[in-house]
Amino acid sequence: MDEKFLKPYDPKETEDKIYKKWEDSGFFNPDNCVKAGICDEDAEPFSIVLPPPNVTGTLHMGHAAMLAVEDIIVRFNRMRGKKTLWLPGTDSAAIATQSKVEGEIYKKEKKTRYDLGREELLKRVKAFTDESESTILNQLKKMGSSLDWSRYAYTLDEKRYHAVMTAFVNMYEAGLIYRGARIVNWDPELQTTVSDDEVVRKETQGKFYYLKYGPFTIGTARPETKFGDKYVVMHPDDKRYSEYKHGEELGLEWINGPIVATVIKDDATDMEFGTGVMTITPWHDLTDFEIAERHNLDKEQIIDEKGKLLKIAGEFEGMHIKKARALIVEKLDKKGLVEKIDENHEHSLATNSRGGGVIEPQIKEQWFVDVDKEFKIENSKIAGIDSGSSINLKNLMKTVVESGQIEILPEHFKKTYYHWIDNLRPWCISRQIWFGHRIPVWYKDDEVYVGTEAPSEEGWQQDEDTLDTWFSSGLWTFSTLGWPEKTEDLEIYHPTNVLETGYDILFFWVARMILMGGFHLGDIPFKTVYLHGLVRDEKGRKMSKSIGNIIDPLDMVEKYGGDATRLSLIIGAAPGNDLKLSENKIKGHKHFANKIWNISRFVLSNIDGADLSEKPKLSDKDEEILHELNNTVKGVTDNIEKYRLDLAADEAYQYIWHGFADVIIEESKEILSGDDKEAKLARQWVLKEILITSLKLLHPFMPYVTEEIWSSFEEKDLLMVSPWPTN
RNA sequence: GGGCGCUUAGCUCAGUUGGCUAGAGCAACUCGUUUACACCGAGUAGGCCGGGGGUUCGAGUCCCUCAGCGCCCACCA
């Protein structure tokens, strides 16, 4: 027996060494497994792409949980002899990264991106991402992730860049991407648009003003937008205002003098709310914009991109809206136009969740993906959609889930998914930032050129904007496999088997991948979507810097080992449920790692010298023990297949500690020290069998400690590529 | 406003198509150093399965209803 067993298990001494051994073996790469005869050339493929973490980020518990789940699934399938690929990558995270770098530059040099210029800023961002890339990659390894590093991809590397350009051009040519003036979520602080999904609403209290507007009273929380309000809107069925006819014009006194208002009847008005009458500001409000579109009304910009009032505001021109509001109300009041002010009105404030400011809707020329427009699907591999038929993106996204071709776990998220699709509007994909995939459109006078490469002649100007980061992320399952080239990888590994991610990015990412896969490949991007929950602190609060309740996965790995950290993120975490994590839990699982260590010590020291090359004759009791082992194998296997990793881990834990250690080993002591040589040999054989099987069952969950034990009594292959036990 | 969840032992959670005498881990308590392990072992205690109603031979599980908690979406100016 190896001397190392005389001391308690020390993850710190073991883990890096083991990871290196795995990496050196090359078996994270399925091609090498085939070459070494570990899996058959024509074995069933199994693939997962890693949801790419932000290249400038650091590992948090959410990542750790994701890595644990995926690595378990991957290791399980690899051991079952499948051609298994887990493909790593990182994401440029355009807005987040650029604003991080901009912030640092401003702090150190007091310079903005406009001071530096596009080229210089991008150089700085590149330097920053290059530098931080290795940090996140090393952290991914720390969790024991069996990722095929030879296939590493970065959203902004050359191949992915080409994929994104191709995707844009193809969608443009199909008429699904168009440029148009629509109302977008404008962040005056970051000076860019953000997508609907990135806008979060915060409940706040504020003043609500009732203003006299001719014969009407209108309510508003934002008097500073009201300068151009020349349409007064009410519900067509509202009896209180039946005397006013649609299109009727009324002269009335307003902020900066007399104006002519036109009556509009539209059922977007809520008769119950306020007075049931409103004026509209189509340039800065989505509802208003839509009303204006329906009735073909004028739209006028009131506020500029920096949040300052324009000429239309008269004496208030050039003033920031924050300052202007009080002054405008004061003026209205002097004119006797303020009827009432409600001091504590609750309303929600739209803010940019990517770290910007308060959203100010603006009408802007932007690029959009049309989710309603039908296109012809050429080579459909989608159940229920024939090749050559026409479909729009919304219906495509629905069909693949409804038909069951894509399975979502837990299942109830399907409803959330459908609900989101039903409310989906055109997807604004252009961003006014510099770091990212620049839109492959060039302009020259009135001409427009769209192509993957710049036009060769002089004088063309490329569109200034970059693409929404989710546009490139949407291609991830196939851009990482080499698309648009027709690669062997794409052929073998796509569609991928599982997409594992947090339920919080179901819309951002999962839905967009389904959209992109459907359009570009006529196929699904993955067969199963496994959604994990959020990792919270022991009281169920989100982990955050401000509360100071962050548990750093790397600290935990350092203190208790990668195996314990992984197991803690799995046990008790049903799919889709948030997980409450405490340091104590992780500590407890470190004890489990040590338990296995000691079980091995006991078994190995007791079979030393015994010839177990042939299966001895077993007693009925021995057979019964093996039968119980088989039940455990079956239970663990079934649960992993059903993606109930929590139950699988729990069952293995239960069996190994309270079955194997507490009962079987205890009972064996007597036999091993007894005089019956035959019984002893049989039991030695059984113990070894159980140990081998237990290590295998546990390997996906606790890869380090099991591999380390394995190395001390099995000479041949790594445990990582040993066959999964059959029952 | 619309949607989706959750409520089971002190705490964290399992409990799959109804068969449960309701389980596990942690915590608590008692005892214990014997061929691995004190990062341990043996044992004990702890539950009207949120309330009410229904379906059923049988309900933690299915249906209705009420209450509390949480999340997501949304154009109430």
mmCIF file with all atom_site columns, N, CA and C in Angstrom, chain A residues 153 209 341 425 567 580 605 664:
data_model
loop_
_atom_site.group_PDB
_atom_site.id
_atom_site.type_symbol
_atom_site.label_atom_id
_atom_site.label_alt_id
_atom_site.label_comp_id
_atom_site.label_asym_id
_atom_site.label_entity_id
_atom_site.label_seq_id
_atom_site.pdbx_PDB_ins_code
_atom_site.Cartn_x
_atom_site.Cartn_y
_atom_site.Cartn_z
_atom_site.occupancy
_atom_site.B_iso_or_equiv
_atom_site.pdbx_formal_charge
_atom_site.auth_seq_id
_atom_site.auth_comp_id
_atom_site.auth_asym_id
_atom_site.auth_atom_id
_atom_site.pdbx_PDB_model_num
ATOM 1  N N  . ALA A 1 153 ? -12.118 28.557 -27.966 1.00 0.00 ? 153 ALA A N  1
ATOM 2  C CA . ALA A 1 153 ? -12.603 29.621 -28.845 1.00 0.00 ? 153 ALA A CA 1
ATOM 3  C C  . ALA A 1 153 ? -12.864 30.892 -28.047 1.00 0.00 ? 153 ALA A C  1
ATOM 4  N N  . TYR A 1 209 ? -47.592 64.554 -11.743 1.00 0.00 ? 209 TYR A N  1
ATOM 5  C CA . TYR A 1 209 ? -48.195 65.865 -11.949 1.00 0.00 ? 209 TYR A CA 1
ATOM 6  C C  . TYR A 1 209 ? -49.492 65.773 -12.756 1.00 0.00 ? 209 TYR A C  1
ATOM 7  N N  . ILE A 1 341 ? -50.318 68.016 -7.566  1.00 0.00 ? 341 ILE A N  1
ATOM 8  C CA . ILE A 1 341 ? -49.099 67.209 -7.601  1.00 0.00 ? 341 ILE A CA 1
ATOM 9  C C  . ILE A 1 341 ? -49.217 66.099 -6.553  1.00 0.00 ? 341 ILE A C  1
ATOM 10 N N  . ARG A 1 425 ? -40.392 41.602 -29.467 1.00 0.00 ? 425 ARG A N  1
ATOM 11 C CA . ARG A 1 425 ? -40.441 42.645 -30.480 1.00 0.00 ? 425 ARG A CA 1
ATOM 12 C C  . ARG A 1 425 ? -39.162 42.590 -31.307 1.00 0.00 ? 425 ARG A C  1
ATOM 13 N N  . LEU A 1 567 ? -18.989 19.000 -5.054  1.00 0.00 ? 567 LEU A N  1
ATOM 14 C CA . LEU A 1 567 ? -20.081 18.200 -4.506  1.00 0.00 ? 567 LEU A CA 1
ATOM 15 C C  . LEU A 1 567 ? -21.102 19.078 -3.777  1.00 0.00 ? 567 LEU A C  1
ATOM 16 N N  . LYS A 1 580 ? -28.800 27.143 -1.678  1.00 0.00 ? 580 LYS A N  1
ATOM 17 C CA . LYS A 1 580 ? -28.229 27.890 -0.562  1.00 0.00 ? 580 LYS A CA 1
ATOM 18 C C  . LYS A 1 580 ? -26.934 27.216 -0.153  1.00 0.00 ? 580 LYS A C  1
ATOM 19 N N  . SER A 1 605 ? -4.954  -2.048 2.195   1.00 0.00 ? 605 SER A N  1
ATOM 20 C CA . SER A 1 605 ? -4.062  -2.730 3.135   1.00 0.00 ? 605 SER A CA 1
ATOM 21 C C  . SER A 1 605 ? -4.545  -4.145 3.418   1.00 0.00 ? 605 SER A C  1
ATOM 22 N N  . ILE A 1 664 ? -20.591 -2.739 5.406   1.00 0.00 ? 664 ILE A N  1
ATOM 23 C CA . ILE A 1 664 ? -19.830 -3.801 4.737   1.00 0.00 ? 664 ILE A CA 1
ATOM 24 C C  . ILE A 1 664 ? -18.417 -3.928 5.314   1.00 0.00 ? 664 ILE A C  1
#
